[in-house]
CSV table of C-alpha atoms and ligand atoms in Angstrom, one decimal:
chain,number,residue,atom,x,y,z
O,1,MET,CA,-81.8,3.7,96.6
O,2,LYS,CA,-83.9,3.5,93.5
O,3,ILE,CA,-87.2,1.6,93.7
O,4,ILE,CA,-89.4,0.1,91.0
O,5,ALA,CA,-93.1,0.1,91.9
O,6,PRO,CA,-95.1,-1.8,89.3
O,7,SER,CA,-98.7,-0.6,89.0
O,8,ILE,CA,-101.2,-3.4,89.1
O,9,LEU,CA,-103.6,-1.3,87.1
O,10,SER,CA,-102.2,-3.0,84.0
O,11,ALA,CA,-102.0,-6.5,85.6
O,12,ASP,CA,-104.2,-9.5,84.7
O,13,PHE,CA,-106.6,-9.4,87.7
O,14,SER,CA,-107.7,-13.0,87.1
O,15,ASN,CA,-104.1,-13.9,87.9
O,16,LEU,CA,-103.2,-11.2,90.4
O,17,SER,CA,-101.3,-13.4,92.8
O,18,GLN,CA,-99.0,-14.8,90.2
O,19,GLN,CA,-98.4,-11.4,88.6
O,20,ILE,CA,-97.4,-9.9,92.0
O,21,LYS,CA,-95.0,-12.8,92.6
O,22,ALA,CA,-93.5,-12.3,89.1
O,23,VAL,CA,-92.7,-8.6,89.7
O,24,GLU,CA,-91.3,-9.3,93.2
O,25,LEU,CA,-89.0,-11.9,91.7
O,26,GLY,CA,-87.7,-9.1,89.3
O,27,GLY,CA,-86.9,-6.9,92.3
O,28,ALA,CA,-90.0,-4.7,92.7
O,29,GLY,CA,-89.6,-2.7,95.9
O,30,LEU,CA,-93.3,-1.7,96.2
O,31,ILE,CA,-96.6,-2.7,94.6
O,32,HIS,CA,-98.4,0.4,93.4
O,33,CYS,CA,-102.2,0.2,93.6
O,34,ASP,CA,-104.2,2.8,91.6
O,35,VAL,CA,-107.6,3.6,93.2
O,36,MET,CA,-109.9,5.6,90.9
O,37,ASP,CA,-113.5,6.7,91.7
O,38,GLY,CA,-114.9,8.0,88.4
O,39,HIS,CA,-115.2,11.5,89.9
O,40,PHE,CA,-111.7,12.8,90.6
O,41,VAL,CA,-110.6,10.9,87.4
O,42,PRO,CA,-112.7,9.7,84.5
O,43,ASN,CA,-112.2,6.0,85.3
O,44,ILE,CA,-113.1,3.5,88.0
O,45,THR,CA,-110.7,0.8,89.2
O,46,PHE,CA,-110.9,-0.9,92.6
O,47,GLY,CA,-111.2,-0.3,96.3
O,48,PRO,CA,-110.0,-1.7,99.6
O,49,LEU,CA,-111.1,-5.3,98.7
O,50,ILE,CA,-108.5,-5.7,96.0
O,51,VAL,CA,-105.9,-3.8,98.0
O,52,ASN,CA,-106.4,-6.4,100.7
O,53,ALA,CA,-106.2,-9.2,98.2
O,54,ALA,CA,-102.9,-7.8,97.0
O,55,LYS,CA,-101.7,-7.5,100.6
O,56,LYS,CA,-102.3,-11.2,101.3
O,57,VAL,CA,-100.0,-12.3,98.5
O,58,SER,CA,-97.4,-9.5,98.5
O,59,SER,CA,-94.1,-9.7,100.4
O,60,VAL,CA,-93.2,-6.0,99.6
O,61,PRO,CA,-95.0,-2.9,100.9
O,62,LEU,CA,-98.1,-1.6,99.2
O,63,ASP,CA,-98.0,1.9,97.7
O,64,VAL,CA,-101.7,2.9,97.4
O,65,HIS,CA,-102.4,5.9,95.2
O,66,LEU,CA,-105.9,7.4,95.8
O,67,MET,CA,-107.3,9.3,92.9
O,68,ILE,CA,-110.6,9.9,94.6
O,69,GLU,CA,-112.7,12.8,95.9
O,70,ASN,CA,-113.3,13.1,99.7
O,71,PRO,CA,-110.3,10.9,100.6
O,72,ASP,CA,-110.8,11.4,104.4
O,73,ASN,CA,-113.9,9.2,104.2
O,74,TYR,CA,-111.9,6.2,103.0
O,75,ILE,CA,-108.5,6.5,104.6
O,76,GLU,CA,-109.2,4.1,107.5
O,77,ASP,CA,-110.6,1.5,105.1
O,78,PHE,CA,-107.4,1.5,103.0
O,79,VAL,CA,-105.1,1.4,106.0
O,80,LYS,CA,-107.0,-1.5,107.4
O,81,ALA,CA,-106.8,-3.2,103.9
O,82,GLY,CA,-103.0,-3.1,104.2
O,83,ALA,CA,-101.7,0.1,102.6
O,84,ASP,CA,-98.1,0.8,103.8
O,85,TYR,CA,-98.0,4.1,101.9
O,86,LEU,CA,-101.2,6.0,101.3
O,87,THR,CA,-101.1,8.9,98.9
O,88,VAL,CA,-103.8,11.5,98.3
O,89,HIS,CA,-104.1,14.2,95.7
O,90,GLN,CA,-103.5,17.8,96.7
O,91,GLU,CA,-106.3,18.8,94.3
O,92,ALA,CA,-108.8,16.4,96.0
O,93,ALA,CA,-108.0,17.3,99.7
O,94,ILE,CA,-109.6,20.5,100.9
O,95,HIS,CA,-107.9,20.2,104.3
O,96,LEU,CA,-104.7,18.6,103.2
O,97,ASN,CA,-102.9,19.0,106.6
O,98,ARG,CA,-105.8,17.2,108.4
O,99,THR,CA,-105.8,14.4,105.8
O,100,ILE,CA,-102.1,13.8,106.1
O,101,SER,CA,-102.3,13.8,109.9
O,102,LEU,CA,-105.2,11.3,109.7
O,103,ILE,CA,-103.1,8.9,107.6
O,104,LYS,CA,-100.1,9.2,109.9
O,105,ASP,CA,-102.1,8.8,113.1
O,106,LEU,CA,-103.3,5.4,111.8
O,107,GLY,CA,-99.6,4.3,111.6
O,108,CYS,CA,-99.3,4.6,107.8
O,109,LYS,CA,-96.8,6.5,105.7
O,110,ALA,CA,-98.4,9.5,104.1
O,111,GLY,CA,-98.0,10.7,100.6
O,112,VAL,CA,-99.3,13.7,98.5
O,113,SER,CA,-99.6,13.8,94.7
O,114,ILE,CA,-99.9,16.6,92.2
O,115,ASN,CA,-101.3,16.5,88.7
O,116,PRO,CA,-99.2,17.8,85.7
O,117,SER,CA,-100.7,21.2,85.8
O,118,THR,CA,-100.3,21.8,89.6
O,119,PRO,CA,-97.1,23.6,90.6
O,120,VAL,CA,-94.7,22.3,93.3
O,121,GLU,CA,-95.4,25.5,95.2
O,122,ALA,CA,-98.9,24.2,96.0
O,123,LEU,CA,-97.1,21.8,98.3
O,124,SER,CA,-94.9,24.2,100.2
O,125,GLU,CA,-96.8,24.0,103.5
O,126,ILE,CA,-97.2,20.3,103.5
O,127,LEU,CA,-93.7,19.1,102.6
O,128,PRO,CA,-92.4,19.0,106.2
O,129,PHE,CA,-95.1,16.5,107.1
O,130,VAL,CA,-95.1,14.0,104.3
O,131,ASP,CA,-93.2,10.7,103.7
O,132,LEU,CA,-93.6,10.7,99.9
O,133,VAL,CA,-94.4,13.2,97.1
O,134,LEU,CA,-95.8,11.7,93.9
O,135,ILE,CA,-95.4,13.7,90.8
O,136,MET,CA,-97.9,12.7,88.1
O,137,SER,CA,-96.2,12.6,84.7
O,138,VAL,CA,-99.4,11.9,82.9
O,139,ASN,CA,-102.9,13.2,83.6
O,140,PRO,CA,-104.2,10.5,86.0
O,141,GLY,CA,-106.9,8.1,85.0
O,142,PHE,CA,-105.4,5.6,82.6
O,143,GLY,CA,-102.4,3.5,82.1
O,144,GLY,CA,-100.4,3.5,78.8
O,145,GLN,CA,-100.2,7.3,78.3
O,146,LYS,CA,-97.3,9.3,77.1
O,147,PHE,CA,-94.8,10.7,79.6
O,148,ILE,CA,-94.9,14.5,79.9
O,149,PRO,CA,-91.2,15.6,80.0
O,150,GLN,CA,-91.9,19.0,81.6
O,151,THR,CA,-92.9,17.3,84.8
O,152,LEU,CA,-89.2,16.6,85.4
O,153,THR,CA,-88.6,20.3,86.2
O,154,LYS,CA,-90.9,19.8,89.2
O,155,VAL,CA,-88.9,16.8,90.3
O,156,GLU,CA,-85.8,18.9,90.2
O,157,LYS,CA,-87.4,21.6,92.3
O,158,LEU,CA,-88.6,19.1,94.9
O,159,PHE,CA,-85.2,17.5,95.0
O,160,ASN,CA,-83.6,20.9,95.8
O,161,LEU,CA,-86.3,21.8,98.3
O,162,ARG,CA,-85.7,18.6,100.1
O,163,LYS,CA,-81.9,19.2,100.2
O,164,TYR,CA,-82.0,22.7,101.4
O,165,ASN,CA,-84.7,22.2,104.0
O,166,GLY,CA,-83.6,18.8,105.3
O,167,TYR,CA,-86.9,17.2,104.5
O,168,ASN,CA,-87.2,13.4,104.3
O,169,PHE,CA,-89.9,12.6,101.8
O,170,LEU,CA,-89.3,10.2,98.9
O,171,ILE,CA,-89.9,11.4,95.3
O,172,GLU,CA,-92.0,9.2,93.1
O,173,ILE,CA,-92.9,9.6,89.5
O,174,ASP,CA,-96.0,8.0,87.9
O,175,GLY,CA,-97.1,7.7,84.3
O,176,GLY,CA,-95.4,6.8,81.0
O,177,VAL,CA,-92.2,5.3,82.5
O,178,SER,CA,-90.5,2.8,80.3
O,179,SER,CA,-87.0,1.3,79.5
O,180,SER,CA,-86.4,4.2,77.0
O,181,ASN,CA,-86.9,7.1,79.5
O,182,ILE,CA,-86.2,5.7,83.0
O,183,LYS,CA,-82.5,6.6,83.0
O,184,GLU,CA,-83.1,10.2,82.1
O,185,ILE,CA,-86.0,10.4,84.6
O,186,SER,CA,-83.7,9.1,87.3
O,187,LYS,CA,-81.2,11.8,86.7
O,188,SER,CA,-83.7,14.5,87.9
O,189,GLY,CA,-83.8,13.0,91.4
O,190,VAL,CA,-86.6,10.4,91.4
O,191,ASP,CA,-86.5,7.7,94.1
O,192,ILE,CA,-89.5,5.6,93.1
O,193,PHE,CA,-90.6,4.8,89.6
O,194,VAL,CA,-94.1,3.6,89.0
O,195,ALA,CA,-94.5,1.5,85.8
O,196,GLY,CA,-97.7,-0.1,84.8
O,197,SER,CA,-98.0,-1.0,81.1
O,198,ALA,CA,-94.3,-1.2,80.6
O,199,VAL,CA,-94.1,-4.0,83.1
O,200,PHE,CA,-97.4,-5.9,82.7
O,201,ASN,CA,-97.6,-5.7,78.9
O,202,ALA,CA,-94.0,-7.1,78.6
O,203,ASP,CA,-93.5,-10.7,77.4
O,204,ASN,CA,-91.6,-11.5,80.5
O,205,ILE,CA,-92.8,-9.4,83.5
O,206,THR,CA,-89.9,-10.5,85.8
O,207,GLU,CA,-87.2,-9.6,83.3
O,208,LYS,CA,-88.8,-6.2,82.6
O,209,VAL,CA,-88.7,-5.2,86.2
O,210,GLU,CA,-85.1,-6.4,86.4
O,211,GLU,CA,-84.3,-4.4,83.3
O,212,LEU,CA,-85.9,-1.2,84.7
O,213,LYS,CA,-84.0,-1.7,88.0
O,214,ASN,CA,-80.7,-2.2,86.3
O,215,LEU,CA,-81.1,0.9,84.2
O,216,VAL,CA,-81.3,3.1,87.3
O,217,SER,CA,-79.1,1.1,89.7
O,218,GLY,CA,-75.9,3.1,89.0
O,219,GLU,CA,-77.7,6.4,89.4
I,301,DX5,C1,-102.4,6.7,86.1
I,301,DX5,C2,-101.9,5.9,87.2
I,301,DX5,C3,-100.6,5.2,87.0
I,301,DX5,C4,-100.6,4.3,85.8
I,301,DX5,C5,-99.3,4.2,85.2
I,301,DX5,O1,-103.5,7.4,86.4
I,301,DX5,O2,-101.8,6.6,88.4
I,301,DX5,O3,-100.1,4.6,88.1
I,301,DX5,O4,-101.1,3.0,86.1
I,301,DX5,O5,-99.4,3.4,84.1
I,301,DX5,P1,-98.3,3.5,82.9
I,301,DX5,O6,-97.0,3.1,83.5
I,301,DX5,O7,-98.9,2.5,81.9
I,301,DX5,O8,-98.3,4.9,82.4
I,302,ZN,ZN1,-100.6,5.7,90.3
């Protein structure tokens, strides 16, 4: 099953409820929330308050992507705010196994993400424990950046590791996904496609989600 996860980073926050409804109408399977702290990445976005606001109006699960230092300190807040999937960065978690356990013990699905320059091998010891692996296909921090095609090699590696070891995690890609590249990205084995600017800058948000979904539906 291929899932489109629109990132509200590019949404109109004065109209968040309507924008979430519009992507859901187009068939969005998850709502992706990009949390940035101005330390791990050079940008600040929002915290649990907005995640909770999204939760109240969303009828699909929330996919919360933490681009923050010291994630352990905030995990409980984000789970309470309504995260269904909570993803931390391998580069930001010093005791990654503890962090993933903490998320799962709170009844939430746990994800791990890696930046474009971090190899898949850095995840080898955590793969049996996670529900989701998020491959960053841009350097995290901003929407609207250009897709880095080399990151697809990492998706392929993960896909094979999952197959040969019988792991269960979903593979997600985040950054620079659009109508022009989503089909090719899908072929590498991605399950979840995050799309921010491609969706929310479109003239018709609902139709754009539908279009992205149709492009990968046969894959
Ligand atoms: C980047 C974020 C992405 C971003 C994707 O740091 O993690 O989720 O919003 O935006 P687009 O689809 O515009 O590249
Ligand atoms: Zn993201």
